[in-house]
XYZ file of C-alpha atoms in Angstrom:
378
model
C 0.000 0.000 0.000
C 1.201 3.495 -0.823
C 2.174 5.806 2.027
C -0.244 8.726 2.169
C 1.057 12.192 1.514
C 0.170 14.346 4.527
C -1.314 16.947 2.128
C -3.598 14.368 0.499
C -6.679 12.545 1.657
C -7.684 9.020 0.734
C -10.987 8.838 -1.129
C -12.669 5.595 -2.061
C -15.982 4.343 -3.329
C -17.639 1.239 -4.744
C -19.792 0.405 -7.736
C -21.413 -2.870 -8.794
C -22.797 -3.999 -12.136
C -26.455 -4.720 -12.991
C -25.542 -8.430 -12.894
C -24.217 -8.330 -9.324
C -26.534 -10.405 -7.064
C -27.591 -7.442 -4.911
C -28.286 -5.380 -8.027
C -30.378 -8.179 -9.529
C -32.501 -8.098 -6.379
C -32.718 -4.294 -6.541
C -33.647 -4.512 -10.206
C -36.562 -6.860 -9.582
C -37.828 -4.618 -6.773
C -37.658 -1.546 -9.012
C -39.280 -3.328 -11.962
C -42.206 -4.190 -9.680
C -42.498 -0.537 -8.655
C -42.449 0.518 -12.322
C -45.247 -1.875 -13.269
C -47.487 -0.968 -10.352
C -47.053 2.791 -10.735
C -47.890 2.514 -14.444
C -51.055 0.680 -13.399
C -51.928 3.235 -10.694
C -49.886 6.433 -10.112
C -50.793 6.339 -6.422
C -49.914 2.673 -5.970
C -48.486 1.737 -2.589
C -45.486 -0.566 -3.050
C -43.007 -1.884 -0.523
C -41.171 -5.008 -1.653
C -37.915 -6.758 -0.876
C -36.148 -9.387 -2.965
C -33.514 -12.051 -2.340
C -31.729 -14.106 -5.003
C -29.636 -17.264 -4.665
C -28.627 -19.842 -7.252
C -31.653 -20.062 -9.589
C -34.102 -18.984 -6.889
C -35.810 -15.620 -6.363
C -37.728 -14.753 -3.202
C -40.076 -11.755 -3.274
C -41.839 -10.424 -0.182
C -43.792 -7.294 0.714
C -47.071 -5.551 -0.039
C -48.718 -3.953 -3.054
C -51.943 -1.952 -3.133
C -53.013 -0.612 -6.507
C -56.101 -0.114 -8.630
C -59.685 -0.897 -7.710
C -59.219 -4.678 -7.771
C -56.421 -6.935 -6.588
C -53.600 -6.146 -9.041
C -52.117 -8.821 -11.245
C -48.341 -9.153 -11.249
C -46.492 -11.703 -13.370
C -43.359 -12.137 -11.265
C -41.897 -14.742 -13.603
C -41.969 -12.223 -16.436
C -40.574 -9.422 -14.241
C -37.681 -11.547 -13.030
C -36.864 -12.921 -16.467
C -36.730 -9.439 -18.006
C -34.495 -8.085 -15.236
C -32.071 -11.031 -15.458
C -31.896 -10.907 -19.245
C -31.381 -7.138 -19.389
C -28.570 -7.551 -16.839
C -26.773 -9.997 -19.133
C -27.974 -13.455 -18.064
C -29.140 -16.139 -20.448
C -27.374 -17.719 -23.414
C -23.739 -17.909 -22.249
C -24.340 -16.948 -18.595
C -26.451 -18.833 -16.031
C -28.960 -18.866 -14.480
C -31.379 -18.934 -17.391
C -33.887 -16.091 -16.952
C -36.867 -18.189 -18.077
C -36.040 -21.075 -15.711
C -35.912 -19.207 -12.380
C -37.648 -20.721 -9.370
C -39.701 -17.945 -7.795
C -41.197 -17.786 -4.310
C -43.994 -15.214 -4.356
C -44.834 -13.927 -0.859
C -46.227 -10.552 -1.965
C -49.499 -9.472 -0.368
C -51.679 -7.819 -3.013
C -54.804 -5.729 -2.450
C -56.823 -2.951 -4.112
C -55.951 0.629 -3.202
C -59.070 1.653 -1.322
C -60.295 5.231 -1.009
C -59.073 5.297 2.582
C -55.577 4.218 1.566
C -55.496 6.808 -1.217
C -56.235 9.570 1.274
C -53.119 8.782 3.321
C -50.765 8.509 0.337
C -49.822 12.149 1.019
C -48.554 11.278 4.509
C -45.400 9.562 5.690
C -46.037 5.937 6.570
C -43.098 5.723 8.953
C -40.427 7.735 10.713
C -37.604 8.675 8.415
C -34.402 10.676 8.061
C -32.971 11.614 4.659
C -29.778 13.434 3.720
C -29.113 15.434 0.572
C -25.584 16.405 -0.386
C -23.753 18.388 -3.056
C -20.326 19.954 -3.465
C -19.137 22.712 -5.798
C -17.514 20.372 -8.348
C -19.678 20.779 -11.445
C -17.443 18.355 -13.385
C -18.482 15.497 -11.098
C -22.152 16.535 -11.073
C -21.528 17.992 -7.579
C -20.784 14.522 -6.175
C -17.745 13.218 -4.259
C -14.926 12.547 -6.726
C -14.392 8.841 -6.045
C -18.130 8.108 -5.979
C -18.727 9.855 -9.300
C -15.688 8.251 -10.911
C -16.712 4.755 -9.780
C -20.080 5.251 -11.486
C -18.454 6.471 -14.690
C -16.182 3.429 -14.769
C -19.118 1.152 -14.008
C -21.245 2.549 -16.830
C -18.402 2.268 -19.349
C -17.530 -1.293 -18.347
C -21.208 -2.304 -18.505
C -21.472 -1.046 -22.091
C -18.136 -2.616 -23.049
C -19.036 -5.996 -21.557
C -22.197 -6.258 -23.661
C -19.980 -6.268 -26.745
C -17.697 -8.989 -25.367
C -20.300 -11.137 -23.625
C -18.758 -14.403 -24.811
C -15.669 -13.795 -22.681
C -16.898 -11.616 -19.798
C -19.871 -12.142 -17.519
C -22.534 -9.816 -16.098
C -21.139 -9.701 -12.542
C -18.423 -7.210 -11.676
C -17.559 -4.621 -9.049
C -15.193 -1.685 -8.829
C -13.415 0.052 -5.968
C -11.264 3.106 -6.823
C -8.860 4.416 -4.164
C -7.635 7.921 -4.883
C -5.325 10.404 -3.210
C -6.905 13.859 -3.419
C -4.895 17.022 -3.042
C -7.465 19.692 -2.197
C -7.095 23.026 -3.973
C -9.271 25.995 -2.943
C -11.671 27.013 -5.691
C -10.730 24.157 -8.014
C -11.174 20.422 -8.444
C -8.727 18.445 -6.319
C -5.629 17.077 -8.002
C -5.918 13.297 -8.229
C -3.310 10.583 -7.841
C -4.079 6.903 -7.998
C -3.540 4.586 -5.071
C -5.356 1.539 -6.493
C -8.228 0.493 -8.743
C -9.735 -2.826 -7.695
C -11.825 -4.646 -10.285
C -13.440 -8.047 -9.873
C -14.763 -9.149 -13.263
C -16.553 -12.380 -14.108
C -15.011 -14.204 -17.054
C -15.359 -17.394 -19.048
C -13.207 -20.462 -18.522
C -9.886 -20.123 -20.288
C -9.794 -16.322 -20.383
C -6.407 -15.435 -18.938
C -5.586 -12.541 -16.661
C -3.375 -11.134 -19.422
C -6.325 -11.171 -21.850
C -8.545 -9.514 -19.259
C -5.995 -6.765 -18.584
C -5.623 -6.154 -22.320
C -9.384 -5.819 -22.728
C -10.105 -3.710 -19.651
C -7.269 -1.171 -19.491
C -8.272 0.737 -22.679
C -11.824 1.122 -21.328
C -10.519 2.466 -18.031
C -8.111 4.833 -19.750
C -10.882 6.243 -21.936
C -13.011 7.061 -18.875
C -10.076 8.643 -17.064
C -9.165 10.785 -20.066
C -12.716 12.149 -20.190
C -12.671 12.754 -16.435
C -9.396 14.676 -16.676
C -10.850 16.800 -19.471
C -13.696 17.706 -17.092
C -11.205 19.079 -14.550
C -9.950 16.134 -12.496
C -6.288 16.964 -13.025
C -3.994 13.958 -12.754
C -6.680 11.278 -12.773
C -5.555 10.015 -16.186
C -1.904 11.039 -16.131
C -1.214 9.291 -12.823
C -2.880 5.968 -13.757
C -0.773 3.015 -14.878
C -1.691 -0.620 -15.400
C 0.168 -1.399 -12.154
C -2.571 0.474 -10.245
C -5.147 -2.084 -11.416
C -5.756 -4.976 -9.025
C -7.706 -7.428 -11.176
C -9.562 -10.419 -9.728
C -7.434 -10.440 -6.608
C -9.201 -13.538 -5.246
C -8.279 -15.587 -8.320
C -10.385 -16.845 -11.215
C -13.910 -15.423 -11.244
C -15.784 -17.850 -13.472
C -18.680 -18.547 -11.110
C -20.478 -15.263 -10.563
C -23.884 -13.696 -10.128
C -26.424 -15.527 -7.948
C -24.681 -18.845 -8.644
C -21.625 -17.529 -6.814
C -23.217 -15.492 -4.045
C -26.609 -14.579 -2.632
C -28.111 -11.125 -3.142
C -30.567 -8.933 -1.269
C -32.326 -5.734 -2.270
C -31.568 -2.550 -0.362
C -28.004 -3.510 0.578
C -26.225 -1.018 -1.684
C -27.363 2.024 0.330
C -24.030 3.819 0.235
C -23.648 3.356 -3.533
C -27.195 4.613 -4.056
C -26.489 7.804 -2.118
C -23.082 9.532 -2.029
C -20.415 6.956 -1.279
C -18.683 6.403 2.083
C -17.597 10.024 2.607
C -21.127 11.366 3.217
C -23.578 10.153 5.892
C -26.958 8.880 4.740
C -30.293 8.772 6.518
C -30.510 5.003 6.504
C -33.501 4.186 4.308
C -33.181 2.189 1.083
C -34.383 3.873 -2.094
C -35.312 0.783 -4.083
C -38.509 -1.247 -3.914
C -40.633 1.668 -2.706
C -43.220 3.686 -4.575
C -42.501 7.377 -5.268
C -44.799 8.600 -2.468
C -42.629 7.035 0.225
C -40.366 9.628 1.856
C -37.367 7.281 1.764
C -37.343 7.967 -1.969
C -39.177 11.273 -2.470
C -37.528 12.975 0.490
C -34.008 11.842 -0.355
C -34.392 13.081 -3.929
C -35.804 16.451 -2.834
C -32.986 16.912 -0.323
C -30.452 16.304 -3.103
C -32.222 18.879 -5.270
C -31.965 21.506 -2.522
C -28.310 20.702 -1.834
C -27.468 21.265 -5.519
C -29.379 24.545 -5.453
C -27.321 25.727 -2.492
C -23.965 25.034 -4.139
C -25.133 26.727 -7.317
C -25.807 29.801 -5.168
C -22.211 29.748 -3.992
C -21.933 27.278 -1.121
C -18.699 25.245 -1.342
C -20.568 22.235 0.045
C -24.130 21.638 1.230
C -25.794 19.012 3.386
C -29.558 18.923 3.877
C -31.026 16.723 6.621
C -34.794 16.214 6.769
C -36.897 14.081 9.095
C -40.513 12.947 9.165
C -42.635 11.270 11.806
C -45.399 8.792 10.936
C -48.551 10.475 9.655
C -46.856 13.718 8.593
C -47.297 15.157 5.105
C -44.542 17.701 5.735
C -41.272 17.120 7.610
C -40.904 17.919 11.275
C -37.328 19.190 10.862
C -35.143 20.593 8.084
C -31.475 21.313 8.765
C -29.178 23.043 6.281
C -25.400 22.968 6.575
C -23.968 25.066 3.756
C -21.556 27.625 5.188
C -21.989 31.368 5.679
C -22.223 32.485 2.049
C -25.877 31.618 1.470
C -28.924 33.737 2.248
C -31.177 31.030 3.666
C -34.175 33.359 3.347
C -33.853 32.941 -0.441
C -34.012 29.133 -0.331
C -37.235 27.071 -0.579
C -37.008 25.612 2.912
C -40.645 26.028 3.964
C -42.005 22.632 5.007
C -44.574 22.695 2.185
C -41.750 22.501 -0.357
C -40.986 19.098 1.149
C -44.604 17.886 1.181
C -44.989 14.485 -0.415
C -47.637 15.459 -3.016
C -45.635 18.507 -4.100
C -42.415 16.518 -4.512
C -44.136 13.793 -6.541
C -45.902 16.365 -8.722
C -43.047 18.795 -9.363
C -40.412 16.130 -9.997
C -42.840 13.921 -11.970
C -41.796 10.898 -9.956
C -44.612 8.682 -11.195
C -43.195 8.933 -14.731
C -39.654 7.841 -13.835
C -38.253 4.517 -15.067
C -36.935 3.413 -11.676
C -35.132 0.292 -12.901
C -33.090 2.337 -15.364
C -32.553 5.131 -12.825
C -31.244 2.682 -10.229
C -28.790 1.180 -12.704
C -27.495 4.606 -13.740
C -27.369 5.805 -10.143
C -30.287 7.584 -8.510
C -28.223 10.736 -8.039
C -25.873 10.361 -11.001
C -27.847 11.370 -14.091
C -27.796 15.123 -14.834
C -30.948 14.612 -16.952
C -33.128 13.614 -13.972
C -35.588 16.317 -12.873
C -34.054 16.548 -9.393
C -30.556 16.884 -10.844
C -31.314 19.766 -13.217
């Protein structure tokens, strides 16, 4: 391990592919949300998913429509697995999954519709942004991990005979902070665990992966991350450190939805409220509140704050939060910010950010807080 320069800080983050077991579980949960919200924009959905071997276990509750809603879980699961890269060369076969369906389904009665505008549980959410426009106002390592993950996902689809759907990334960077500018970056290590076919050598994997990584780093350096490309060499890449990775996905490990909380928020350098984003309909404050808090944090840094953290809490039965705390330094006139509780009301968030029209499966795979095109990121 490199010795840290006293003027630098170690920054690290993680990213996992759509074919990682936890992400498969998240994907099924989000695909269920998508189908139910298309059926009924006020649908109440709270589901959790576990995957192991060729088995999928789905639990939770759904209330939607005026009659008990139909949900073809076999079709949902097969589509999620196939879109993640399973089938053909890579097992398990999406159409042969063994599914345990423990979802309680019911109509969404008038009484339940009336309380959709209120928090169903106690909750704390945190929104964060920094002044680094080049990283979409996200922590450097967290943003970079997502960029590498997206590029490797696209690359792998074009080399699916040799490389499997399951991979994960962990960049470790040394950041030299510079007032008023992006930090200067030096590499400590890039860890990549990448599923591969039998007979694919480590040399072949290095040769295939390094150009993809370099391309991402060159783009990142052009956006202002000085040194992130220049300081990277193939020796910084730790590839499949545990040995051959031929058995991956749910055949190699079990997966559970809601486990990738830190990835879904801001990486390990920023505290999170604790609630999972996936598997919940857009009216739940775990999702709606966290997204709104991010939107406000970005607004604060655009007004001149070097960094902003927004912490919001609800109690059960509340339509508006019971507390809103802003930590954004002395430069901001808080009177000019939309911090009235009504701005955080559940119906207003869902309406203004058009949350019932979001493709949540795709958003999860991109990163809930990673896409500049999302309404809450603009």
